[in-house]
Coordinates of C-alpha atoms and ligand atoms in Angstrom, one line a residue:
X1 CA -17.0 -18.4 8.3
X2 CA -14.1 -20.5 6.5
X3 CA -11.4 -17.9 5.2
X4 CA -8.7 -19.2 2.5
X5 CA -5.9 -16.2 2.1
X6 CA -4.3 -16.0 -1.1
X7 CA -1.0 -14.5 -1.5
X8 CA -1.6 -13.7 2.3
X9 CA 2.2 -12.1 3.1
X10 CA 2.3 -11.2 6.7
X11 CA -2.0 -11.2 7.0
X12 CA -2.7 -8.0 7.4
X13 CA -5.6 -8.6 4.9
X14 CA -6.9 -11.5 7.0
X15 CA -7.2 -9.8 10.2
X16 CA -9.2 -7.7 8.3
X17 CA -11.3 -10.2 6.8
X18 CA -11.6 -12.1 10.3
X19 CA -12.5 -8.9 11.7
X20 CA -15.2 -7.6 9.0
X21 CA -16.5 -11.0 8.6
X22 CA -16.0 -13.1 12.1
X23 CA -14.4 -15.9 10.9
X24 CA -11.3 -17.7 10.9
X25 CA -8.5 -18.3 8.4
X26 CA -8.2 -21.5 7.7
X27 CA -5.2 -21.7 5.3
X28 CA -2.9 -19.5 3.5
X29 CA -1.0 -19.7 0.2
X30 CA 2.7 -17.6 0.5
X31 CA 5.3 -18.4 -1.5
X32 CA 7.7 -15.9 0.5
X33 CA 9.9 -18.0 3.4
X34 CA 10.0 -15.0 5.2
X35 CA 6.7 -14.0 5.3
X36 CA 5.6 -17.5 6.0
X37 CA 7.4 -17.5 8.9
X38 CA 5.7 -14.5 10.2
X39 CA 2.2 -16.5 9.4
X40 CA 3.4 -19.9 10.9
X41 CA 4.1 -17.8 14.0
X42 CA 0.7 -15.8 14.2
X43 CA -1.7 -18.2 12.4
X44 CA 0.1 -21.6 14.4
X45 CA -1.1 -24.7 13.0
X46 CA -2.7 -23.5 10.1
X47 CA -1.6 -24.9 6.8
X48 CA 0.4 -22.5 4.3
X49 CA -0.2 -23.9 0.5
X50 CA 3.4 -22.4 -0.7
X51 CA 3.3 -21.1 -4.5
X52 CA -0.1 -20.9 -6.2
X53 CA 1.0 -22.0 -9.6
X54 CA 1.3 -25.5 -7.8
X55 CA -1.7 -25.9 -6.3
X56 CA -4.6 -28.2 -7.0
X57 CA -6.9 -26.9 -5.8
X58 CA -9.6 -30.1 -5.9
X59 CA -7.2 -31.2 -2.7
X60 CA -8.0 -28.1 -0.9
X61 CA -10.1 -27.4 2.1
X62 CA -13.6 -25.7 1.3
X63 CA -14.1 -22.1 2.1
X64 CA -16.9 -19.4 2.7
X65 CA -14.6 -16.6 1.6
X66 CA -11.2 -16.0 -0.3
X67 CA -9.3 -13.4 0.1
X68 CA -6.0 -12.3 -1.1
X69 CA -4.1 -9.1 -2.7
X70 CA -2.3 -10.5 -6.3
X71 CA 1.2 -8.6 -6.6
X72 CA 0.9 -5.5 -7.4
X73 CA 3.8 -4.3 -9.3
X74 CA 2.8 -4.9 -12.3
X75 CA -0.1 -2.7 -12.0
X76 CA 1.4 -0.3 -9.6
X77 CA 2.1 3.3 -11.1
X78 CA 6.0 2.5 -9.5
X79 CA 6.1 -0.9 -11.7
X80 CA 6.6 -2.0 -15.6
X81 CA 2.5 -1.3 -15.8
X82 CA 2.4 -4.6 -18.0
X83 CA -1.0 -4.9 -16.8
X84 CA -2.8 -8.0 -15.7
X85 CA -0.7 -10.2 -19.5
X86 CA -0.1 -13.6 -19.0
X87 CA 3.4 -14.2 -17.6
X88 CA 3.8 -10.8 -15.5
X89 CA 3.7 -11.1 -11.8
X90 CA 0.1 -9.8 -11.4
X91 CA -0.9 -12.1 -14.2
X92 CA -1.4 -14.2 -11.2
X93 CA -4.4 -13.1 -11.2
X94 CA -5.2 -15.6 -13.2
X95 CA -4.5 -18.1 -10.5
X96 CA -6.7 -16.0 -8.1
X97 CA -9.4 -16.8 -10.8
X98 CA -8.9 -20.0 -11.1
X99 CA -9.1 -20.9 -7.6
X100 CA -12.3 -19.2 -6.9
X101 CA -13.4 -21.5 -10.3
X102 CA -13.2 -24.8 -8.4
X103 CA -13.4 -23.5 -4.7
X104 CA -16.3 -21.4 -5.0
X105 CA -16.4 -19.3 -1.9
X106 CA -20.1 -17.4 -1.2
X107 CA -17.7 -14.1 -1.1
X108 CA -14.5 -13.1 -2.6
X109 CA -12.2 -10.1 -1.3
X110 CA -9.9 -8.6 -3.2
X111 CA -7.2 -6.0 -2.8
X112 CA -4.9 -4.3 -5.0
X113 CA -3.1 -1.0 -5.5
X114 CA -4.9 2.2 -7.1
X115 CA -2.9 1.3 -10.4
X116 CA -5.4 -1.3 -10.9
X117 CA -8.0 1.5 -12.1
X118 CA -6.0 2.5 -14.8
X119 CA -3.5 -0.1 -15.7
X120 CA -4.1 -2.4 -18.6
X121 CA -6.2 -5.4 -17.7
X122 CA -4.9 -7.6 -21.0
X123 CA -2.2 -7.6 -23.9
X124 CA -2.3 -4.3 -27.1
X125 CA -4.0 -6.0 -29.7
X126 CA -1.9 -5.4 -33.2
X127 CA -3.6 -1.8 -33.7
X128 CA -2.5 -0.2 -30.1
X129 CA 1.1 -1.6 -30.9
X130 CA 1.4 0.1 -34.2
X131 CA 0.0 3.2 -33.1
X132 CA 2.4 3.5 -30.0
X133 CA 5.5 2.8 -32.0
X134 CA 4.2 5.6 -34.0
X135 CA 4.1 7.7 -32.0
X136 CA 7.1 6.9 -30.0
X137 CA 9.3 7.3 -33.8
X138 CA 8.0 10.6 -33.6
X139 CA 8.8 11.6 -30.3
X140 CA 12.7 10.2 -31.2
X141 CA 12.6 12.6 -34.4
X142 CA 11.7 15.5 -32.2
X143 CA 14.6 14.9 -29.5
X144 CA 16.4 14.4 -32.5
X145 CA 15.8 17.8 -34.2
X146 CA 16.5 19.3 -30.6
X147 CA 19.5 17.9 -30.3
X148 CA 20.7 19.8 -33.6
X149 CA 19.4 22.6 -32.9
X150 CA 20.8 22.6 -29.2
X151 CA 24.6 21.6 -30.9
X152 CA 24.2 24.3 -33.6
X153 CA 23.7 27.4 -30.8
X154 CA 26.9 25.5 -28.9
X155 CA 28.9 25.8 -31.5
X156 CA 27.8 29.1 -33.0
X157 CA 27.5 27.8 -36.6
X158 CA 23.4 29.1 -36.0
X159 CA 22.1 31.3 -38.9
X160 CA 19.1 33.0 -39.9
X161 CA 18.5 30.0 -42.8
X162 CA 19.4 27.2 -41.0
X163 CA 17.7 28.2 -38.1
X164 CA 14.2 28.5 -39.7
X165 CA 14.5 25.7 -41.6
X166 CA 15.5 24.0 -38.5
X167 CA 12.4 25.4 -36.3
X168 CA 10.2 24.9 -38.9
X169 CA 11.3 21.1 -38.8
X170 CA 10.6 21.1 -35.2
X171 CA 7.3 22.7 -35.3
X172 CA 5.6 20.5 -38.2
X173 CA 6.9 17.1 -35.9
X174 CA 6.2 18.3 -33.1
X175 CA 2.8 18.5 -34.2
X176 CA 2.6 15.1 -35.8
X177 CA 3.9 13.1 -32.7
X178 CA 1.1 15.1 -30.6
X179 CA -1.4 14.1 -33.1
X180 CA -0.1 10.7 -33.1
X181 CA 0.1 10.2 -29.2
X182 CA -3.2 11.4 -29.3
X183 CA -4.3 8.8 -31.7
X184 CA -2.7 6.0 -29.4
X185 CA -4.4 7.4 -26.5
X186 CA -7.8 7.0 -28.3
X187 CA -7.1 3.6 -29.7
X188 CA -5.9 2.0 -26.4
X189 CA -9.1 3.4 -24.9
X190 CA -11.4 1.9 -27.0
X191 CA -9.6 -1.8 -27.6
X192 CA -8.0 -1.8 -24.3
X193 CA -9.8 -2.7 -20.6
X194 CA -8.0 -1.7 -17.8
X195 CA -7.0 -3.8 -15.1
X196 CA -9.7 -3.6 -12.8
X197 CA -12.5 -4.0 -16.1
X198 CA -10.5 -7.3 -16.4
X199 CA -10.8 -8.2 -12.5
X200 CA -14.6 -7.4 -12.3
X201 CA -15.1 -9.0 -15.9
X202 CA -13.0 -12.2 -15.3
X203 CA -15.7 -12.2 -11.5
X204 CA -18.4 -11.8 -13.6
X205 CA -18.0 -14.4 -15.7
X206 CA -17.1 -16.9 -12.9
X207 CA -21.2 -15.7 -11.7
X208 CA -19.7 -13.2 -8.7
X209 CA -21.4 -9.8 -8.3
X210 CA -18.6 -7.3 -7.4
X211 CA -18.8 -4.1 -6.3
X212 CA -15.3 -1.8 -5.4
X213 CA -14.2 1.1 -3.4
X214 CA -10.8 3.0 -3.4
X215 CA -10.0 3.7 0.4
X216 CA -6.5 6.1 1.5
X217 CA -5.3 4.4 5.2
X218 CA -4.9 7.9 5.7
X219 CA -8.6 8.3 5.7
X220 CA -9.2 5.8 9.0
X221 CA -6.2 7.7 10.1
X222 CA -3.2 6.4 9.5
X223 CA 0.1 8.9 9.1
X224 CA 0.0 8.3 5.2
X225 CA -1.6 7.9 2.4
X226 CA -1.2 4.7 0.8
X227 CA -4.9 4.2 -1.5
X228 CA -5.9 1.0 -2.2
X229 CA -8.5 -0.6 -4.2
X230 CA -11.1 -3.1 -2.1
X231 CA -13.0 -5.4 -4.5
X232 CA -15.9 -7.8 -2.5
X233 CA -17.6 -9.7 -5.0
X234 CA -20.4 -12.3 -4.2
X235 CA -21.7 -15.8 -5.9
X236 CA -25.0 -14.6 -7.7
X237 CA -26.4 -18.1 -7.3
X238 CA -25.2 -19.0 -3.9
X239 CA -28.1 -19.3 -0.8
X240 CA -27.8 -16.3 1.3
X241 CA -27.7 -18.3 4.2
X242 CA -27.6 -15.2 6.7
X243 CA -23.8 -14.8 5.8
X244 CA -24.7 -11.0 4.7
X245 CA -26.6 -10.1 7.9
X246 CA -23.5 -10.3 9.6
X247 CA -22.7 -6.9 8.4
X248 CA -24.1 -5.0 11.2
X249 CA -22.2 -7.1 13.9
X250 CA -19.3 -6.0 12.2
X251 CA -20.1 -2.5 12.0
X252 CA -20.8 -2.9 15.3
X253 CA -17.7 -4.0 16.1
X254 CA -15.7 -1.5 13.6
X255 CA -18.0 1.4 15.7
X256 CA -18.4 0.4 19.1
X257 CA -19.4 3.1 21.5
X258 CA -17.5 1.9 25.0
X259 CA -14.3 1.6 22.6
X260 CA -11.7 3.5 24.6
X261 CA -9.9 6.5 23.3
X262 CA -6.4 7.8 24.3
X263 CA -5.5 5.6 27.4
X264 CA -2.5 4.2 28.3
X265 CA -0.2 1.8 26.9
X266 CA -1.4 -0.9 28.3
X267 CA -4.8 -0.4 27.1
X268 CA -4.0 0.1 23.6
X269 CA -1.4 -3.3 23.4
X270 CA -4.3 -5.4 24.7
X271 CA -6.9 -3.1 22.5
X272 CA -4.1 -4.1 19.3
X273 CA -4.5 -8.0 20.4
X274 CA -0.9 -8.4 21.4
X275 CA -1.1 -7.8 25.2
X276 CA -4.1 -9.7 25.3
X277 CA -3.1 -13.3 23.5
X278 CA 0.5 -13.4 23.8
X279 CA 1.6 -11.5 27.2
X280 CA 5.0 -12.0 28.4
X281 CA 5.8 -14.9 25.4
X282 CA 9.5 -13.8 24.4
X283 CA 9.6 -10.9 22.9
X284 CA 12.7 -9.2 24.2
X285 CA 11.3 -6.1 25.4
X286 CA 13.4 -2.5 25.1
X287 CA 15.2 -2.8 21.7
X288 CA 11.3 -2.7 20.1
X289 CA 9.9 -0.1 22.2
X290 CA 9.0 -2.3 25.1
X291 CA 6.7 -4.5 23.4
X292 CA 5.8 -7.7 24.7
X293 CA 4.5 -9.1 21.6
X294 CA 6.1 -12.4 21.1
X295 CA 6.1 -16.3 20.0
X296 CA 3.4 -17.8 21.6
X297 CA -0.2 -19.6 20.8
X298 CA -2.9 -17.4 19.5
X299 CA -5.7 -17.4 21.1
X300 CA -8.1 -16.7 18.1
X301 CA -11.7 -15.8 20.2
X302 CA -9.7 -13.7 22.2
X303 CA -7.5 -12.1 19.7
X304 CA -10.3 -11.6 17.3
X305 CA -12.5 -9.5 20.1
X306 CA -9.2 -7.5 21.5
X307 CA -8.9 -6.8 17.2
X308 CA -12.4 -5.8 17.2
X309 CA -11.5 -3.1 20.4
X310 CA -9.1 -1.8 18.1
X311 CA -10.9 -0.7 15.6
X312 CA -13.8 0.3 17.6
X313 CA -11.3 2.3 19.3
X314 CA -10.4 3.8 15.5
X315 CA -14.2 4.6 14.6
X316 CA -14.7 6.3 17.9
X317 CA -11.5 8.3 17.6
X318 CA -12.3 9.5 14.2
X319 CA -15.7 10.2 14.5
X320 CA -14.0 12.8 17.8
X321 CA -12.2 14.0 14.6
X322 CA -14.7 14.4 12.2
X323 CA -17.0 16.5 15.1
X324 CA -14.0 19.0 15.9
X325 CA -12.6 19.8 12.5
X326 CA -14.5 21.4 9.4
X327 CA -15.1 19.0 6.6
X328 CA -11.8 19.1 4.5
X329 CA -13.2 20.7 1.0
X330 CA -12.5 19.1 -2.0
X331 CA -9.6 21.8 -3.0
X332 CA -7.7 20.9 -0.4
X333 CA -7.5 17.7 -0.9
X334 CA -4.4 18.1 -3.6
X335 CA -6.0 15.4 -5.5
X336 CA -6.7 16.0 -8.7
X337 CA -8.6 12.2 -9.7
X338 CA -11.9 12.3 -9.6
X339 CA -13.4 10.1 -6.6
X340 CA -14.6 6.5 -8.0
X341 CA -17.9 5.1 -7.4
X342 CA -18.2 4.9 -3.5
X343 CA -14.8 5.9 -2.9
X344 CA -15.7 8.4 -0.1
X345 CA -15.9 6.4 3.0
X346 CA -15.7 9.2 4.9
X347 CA -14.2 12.4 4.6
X348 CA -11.1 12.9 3.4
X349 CA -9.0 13.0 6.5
X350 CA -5.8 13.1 4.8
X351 CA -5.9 16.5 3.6
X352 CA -5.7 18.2 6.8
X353 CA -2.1 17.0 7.9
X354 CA 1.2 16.7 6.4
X355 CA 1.4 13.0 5.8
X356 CA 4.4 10.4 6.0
X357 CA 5.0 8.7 2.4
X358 CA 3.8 5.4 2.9
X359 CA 6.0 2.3 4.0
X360 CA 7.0 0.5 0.8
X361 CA 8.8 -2.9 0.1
X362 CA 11.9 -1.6 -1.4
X363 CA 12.5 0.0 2.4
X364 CA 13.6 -3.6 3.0
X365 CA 16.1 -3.7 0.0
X366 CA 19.2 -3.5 3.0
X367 CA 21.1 -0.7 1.3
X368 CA 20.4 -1.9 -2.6
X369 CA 18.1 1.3 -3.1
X370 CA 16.6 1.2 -6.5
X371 CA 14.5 4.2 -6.2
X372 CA 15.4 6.9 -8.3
X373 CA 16.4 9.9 -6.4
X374 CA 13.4 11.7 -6.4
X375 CA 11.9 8.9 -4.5
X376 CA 14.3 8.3 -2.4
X377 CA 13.9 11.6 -1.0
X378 CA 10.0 11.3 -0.4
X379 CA 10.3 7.5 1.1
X380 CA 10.1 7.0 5.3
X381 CA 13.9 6.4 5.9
X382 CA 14.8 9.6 4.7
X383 CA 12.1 12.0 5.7
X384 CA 12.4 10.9 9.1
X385 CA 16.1 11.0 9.5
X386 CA 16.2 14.4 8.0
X387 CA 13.9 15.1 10.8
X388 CA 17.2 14.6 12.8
X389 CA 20.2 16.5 13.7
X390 CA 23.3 15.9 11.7
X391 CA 25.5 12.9 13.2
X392 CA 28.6 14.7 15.3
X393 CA 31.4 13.5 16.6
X394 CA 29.9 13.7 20.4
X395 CA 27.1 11.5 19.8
X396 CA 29.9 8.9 20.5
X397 CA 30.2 10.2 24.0
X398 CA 29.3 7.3 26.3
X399 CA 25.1 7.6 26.1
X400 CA 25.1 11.5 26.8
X401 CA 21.9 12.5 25.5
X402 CA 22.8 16.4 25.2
X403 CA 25.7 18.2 25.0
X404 CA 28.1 19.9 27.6
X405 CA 30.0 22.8 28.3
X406 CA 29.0 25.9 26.3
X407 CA 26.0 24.4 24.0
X408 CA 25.4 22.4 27.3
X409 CA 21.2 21.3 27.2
X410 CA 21.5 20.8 23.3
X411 CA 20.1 17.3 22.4
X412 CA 22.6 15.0 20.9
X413 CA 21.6 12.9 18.1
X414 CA 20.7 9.9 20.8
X415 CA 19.0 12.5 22.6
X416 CA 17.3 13.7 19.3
X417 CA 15.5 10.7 18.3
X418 CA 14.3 10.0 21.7
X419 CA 13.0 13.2 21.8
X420 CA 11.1 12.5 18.0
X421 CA 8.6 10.5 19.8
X422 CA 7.1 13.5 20.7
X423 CA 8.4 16.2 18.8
X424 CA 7.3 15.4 15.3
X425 CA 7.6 18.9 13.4
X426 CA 4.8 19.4 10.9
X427 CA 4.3 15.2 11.3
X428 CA 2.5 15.6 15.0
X429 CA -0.6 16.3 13.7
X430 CA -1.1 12.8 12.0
X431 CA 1.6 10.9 14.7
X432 CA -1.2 11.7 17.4
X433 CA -4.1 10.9 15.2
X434 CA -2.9 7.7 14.5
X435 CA -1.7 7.2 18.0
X436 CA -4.7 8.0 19.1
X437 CA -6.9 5.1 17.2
X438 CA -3.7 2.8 17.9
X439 CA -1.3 3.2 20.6
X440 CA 1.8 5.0 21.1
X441 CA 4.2 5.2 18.8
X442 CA 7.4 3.7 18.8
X443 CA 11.0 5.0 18.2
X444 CA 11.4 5.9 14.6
X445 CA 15.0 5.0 14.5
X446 CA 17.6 2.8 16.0
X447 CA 21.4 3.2 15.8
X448 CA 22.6 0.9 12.9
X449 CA 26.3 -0.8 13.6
X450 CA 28.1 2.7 12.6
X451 CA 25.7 3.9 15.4
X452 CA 23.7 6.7 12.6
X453 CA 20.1 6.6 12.7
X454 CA 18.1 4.0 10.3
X455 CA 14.7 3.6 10.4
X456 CA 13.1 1.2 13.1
X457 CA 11.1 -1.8 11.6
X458 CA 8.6 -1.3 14.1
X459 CA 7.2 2.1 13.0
X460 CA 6.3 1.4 9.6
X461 CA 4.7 -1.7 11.4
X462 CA 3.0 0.8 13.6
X463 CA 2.2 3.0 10.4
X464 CA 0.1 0.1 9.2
X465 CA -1.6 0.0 12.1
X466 CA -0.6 -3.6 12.8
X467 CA -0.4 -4.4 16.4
X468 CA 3.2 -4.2 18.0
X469 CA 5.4 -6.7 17.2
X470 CA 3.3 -8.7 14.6
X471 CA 6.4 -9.1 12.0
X472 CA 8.9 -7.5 14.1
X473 CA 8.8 -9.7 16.9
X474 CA 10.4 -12.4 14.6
X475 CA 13.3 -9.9 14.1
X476 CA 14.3 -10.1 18.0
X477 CA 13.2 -13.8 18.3
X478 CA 16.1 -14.3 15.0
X479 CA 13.5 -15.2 12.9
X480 CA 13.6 -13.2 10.1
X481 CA 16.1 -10.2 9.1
X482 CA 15.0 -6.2 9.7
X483 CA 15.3 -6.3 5.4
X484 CA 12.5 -9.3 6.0
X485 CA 10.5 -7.5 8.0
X486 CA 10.8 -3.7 6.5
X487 CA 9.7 -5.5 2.8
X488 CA 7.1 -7.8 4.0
X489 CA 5.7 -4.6 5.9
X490 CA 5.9 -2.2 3.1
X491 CA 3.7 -4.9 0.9
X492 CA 0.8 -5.3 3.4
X493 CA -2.5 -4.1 4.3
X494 CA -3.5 -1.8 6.6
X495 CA -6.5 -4.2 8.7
X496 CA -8.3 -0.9 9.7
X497 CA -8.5 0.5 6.0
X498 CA -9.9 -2.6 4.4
X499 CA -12.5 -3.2 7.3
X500 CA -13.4 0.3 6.6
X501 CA -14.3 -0.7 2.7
X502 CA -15.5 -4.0 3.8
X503 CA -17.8 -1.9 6.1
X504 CA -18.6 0.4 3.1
X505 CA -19.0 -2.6 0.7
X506 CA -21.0 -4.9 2.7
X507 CA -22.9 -2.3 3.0
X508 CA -23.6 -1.3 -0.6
X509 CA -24.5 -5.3 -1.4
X510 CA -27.2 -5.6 1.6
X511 CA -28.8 -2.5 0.0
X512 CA -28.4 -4.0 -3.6
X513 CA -29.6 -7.5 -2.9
Ligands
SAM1 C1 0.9 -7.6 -2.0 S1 1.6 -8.8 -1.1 C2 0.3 -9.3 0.0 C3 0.2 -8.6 1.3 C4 -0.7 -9.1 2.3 N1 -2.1 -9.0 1.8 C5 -0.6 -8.4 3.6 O1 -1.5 -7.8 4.1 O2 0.5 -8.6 4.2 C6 1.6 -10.1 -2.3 C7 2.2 -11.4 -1.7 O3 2.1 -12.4 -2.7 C8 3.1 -13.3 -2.6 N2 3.3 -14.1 -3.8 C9 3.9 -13.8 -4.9 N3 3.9 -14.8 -5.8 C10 3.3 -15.8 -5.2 C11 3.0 -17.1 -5.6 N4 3.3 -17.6 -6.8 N5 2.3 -18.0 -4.7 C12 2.0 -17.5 -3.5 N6 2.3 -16.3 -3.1 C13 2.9 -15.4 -3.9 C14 4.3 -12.4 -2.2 O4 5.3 -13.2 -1.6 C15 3.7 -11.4 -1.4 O5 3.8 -11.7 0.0

């Protein structure tokens, strides 16, 4: 099987795609210089088409499947939720439409972030407009009337008359601006699709069958949460030439009962398809945990069946999981959505640890932090330094890992974050786990020039469950910058949790065919 990537950033949806499918990827389209570095370096020889908006696609090479995850921003509860509208970064899915228009794979993956279920799929017709700016003069009155009222009892010119009047005011507009929100709400409901009405809509019309799952990595086990939405969708006309048999020879591989679980490091860098296809090829071992992931040719056969260990190492190890722990009820899941149509790929594992936030891209904005502070709190820089001890002056001492004279035995900060890799605090539960299905995980921090702790590049790498040294590698080799590598690896995919709703998926269209 032919795979075309779209929008393919460092591949993490391809290897699952090559994985769930057992093909190849033939080109990719990346408009990022960074992460087409990383793909030149992992994918060699195969062709990168640069910005979509440029290509023709009548010039391209013919695919079985196209896969690709559009930006998300847009969509994404943490973005300008402009919905899929012309002009708006995930109004390329457009683009993605149009290429499946005049390429016309047999299957189409899809991935996207949760937002896409509730997002807007297209522009406020003329009613939805009024009615929000409605509702959103009322809302200004109210603050407006608060703001008196709030001045009046500052400056203590608050009577009996003025107050009632005053309260009465706020009462009767508060009431109005609920009514009118309400009114909006109901509007946009029925004149609006969301964004993922738009997606399947848009497939439909182009003759695909889709069908969709929502899938948390922290559900195949991964430390965090991170739920994304997995779309396959299938040409309704196209011969089923025994493409969708395959499906069992993936499960196979996604299941496999040798896979090994636990083990040593060794086992689990050639199980991740690093040890085995590019051994001893230049990555400078120590400053990224030891790996040995480096430049070097990729062997595809071989990587693809070391990739297929790996997750057969990750069914095995959660199925151990599923046997020894009770199935996590629904109330402790601290979810409040209702699950979507198939969204329960297996129970949800994620409710019975405390859970890293998930690696996002702005980790790589190198200082520039535009979260708000809330956020900033809950992101993986700062939640696993404030696992640490506060910097002191003797950290400077010369490599000393723990202090001397009278608090002698005490770890030093150095000491400390050596120490992290295996004292996690209420994180262990869910480091294990996912070093379990995996392989060891790596330092959290490294010593930035000031010598503090920032967070290490190659454990949100790890956290996707990418195999060592897939983006970071490029860091040591001067590739690409640790910003590079931290953003390109807070955009991706976690392989294991789209092969999981690949699994589920396939599954759900050999039942429906
Ligand atoms: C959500 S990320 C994809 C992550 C990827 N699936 C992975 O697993 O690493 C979206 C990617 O689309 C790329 N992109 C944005 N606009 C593009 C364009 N006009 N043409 C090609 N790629 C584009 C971005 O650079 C980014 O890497």
């Amino acid at each position: 099987m032919r795979i075309g990537s779209l929008f393919s950033g460092a591949g993490g949806l391809d290897l699952a795609v090559e994985e769930a499918f057992g093909g190849h990827t033939v080109w990719h389209c990346e408009l990022d210089p960074a992460a087409s570095k990383v793909l030149a370096h992992r994918w060699p020889g195969v062709p990168n088409l640069g910005d979509i908006t440029a290509v023709d696609w009548s010039t391209v090479e013919a695919i079985d499947i196209l896969c690709g995850g559009f930006p998300c921003q847009d969509v994404s509860p943490a973005g300008r939720r402009a919905g899929l509208k012309d002009g708006t970064r995930s109004g390329l899915w457009a683009m993605f439409a149009g290429a499946i228009a005049v390429l016309r794979p047999k299957v189409v993956v899809i991935e996207n972030v949760r937002g896409l279920l509730s997002a807007d799929g297209e522009e406020w017709p003329a009613e939805v407009v009024a009615a929000d700016a409605e509702w959103a003069r009322l809302a200004r009155v109210v603050a407006l009337i608060h703001s008196k009222i709030n001045r009046a009892m500052r400056e203590d010119w608050w009577h009996g008359q003025y107050k009632q009047r005053k309260q009465f005011e706020l009462h009767r507009m508060v009431r109005l601006r609920d009514r009118a929100l309400a009114r909006f709400r109901t509007v946009k409901r029925r004149l609006v699709q969301r964004a993922i009405g738009t997606v399947v809509g848009d497939l439909a019309d182009l003759g695909y069958d889709a069908q969709w799952t929502t899938v948390s990595a922290a559900s195949v086990g991964a430390p965090h949460r991170r739920e994304r939405v997995i779309i396959l969708a299938v040409d309704a006309n196209a011969a089923r030439d025994g493409w969708d048999e395959r499906w069992p020879e993936s499960a196979r591989l996604v299941g496999g009962s040798d896979a090994a679980v636990g083990g040593d490091g060794s086992a689990a860098d050639s199980a991740c398809g690093c040890g085995t296809d590019v051994a001893g090829c230049g990555g400078a071992p120590g400053q990224y945990g030891g790996t040995e992931f480096g430049a070097g040719d990729r062997d595809r056969e071989r990587s693809a069946s070391a990739r297929g260990e790996l997750v057969g190492r990750a069914a095995a190890e959660l199925a151990t999981v599923d046997n020894l722990l009770p199935t996590p009820a629904a109330s402790r899941s601290g979810n409040n959505q209702s699950a979507s149509p198939g969204a329960a790929v297996r129970p949800s594992l994620d409710s019975i640890t405390d859970l890293l936030p998930t690696p996002r891209r702005s980790d790589g904005d190198g200082g520039a932090n535009p979260l708000s502070r809330a956020e900033r709190m809950d992101d993986v820089e700062t939640r696993v330094i404030r696992l640490l001890n506060t910097p002191s002056r003797a950290d400077g001492d010369g490599g000393h890992l723990s202090r001397s004279g009278a608090r002698s035995g005490e770890p030093l900060l150095p000491g400390r974050a050596i120490e992290m890799a295996q004292a996690w605090g209420k994180y262990e539960p869910a480091i294990r786990r996912w070093e379990a299905v995996t392989r060891p995980a790596p330092s959290p921090t490294e010593p930035n020039t000031l010598g503090n702790p920032r967070l290490a590049a190659p454990f949100p790498e790890w956290m996707m469950g990418w195999p060592a040294g897939w983006v970071t590698a490029l860091v040591v080799l001067g590739l690409i910058s640790r910003n590079d590598a931290l953003r390109i690896i807070g955009n991706g995919v976690c392989p294991q949790q789209a092969i999981a709703a690949l699994r589920w998926l396939l599954h759900v269209q050999a039942v429906a065919a």
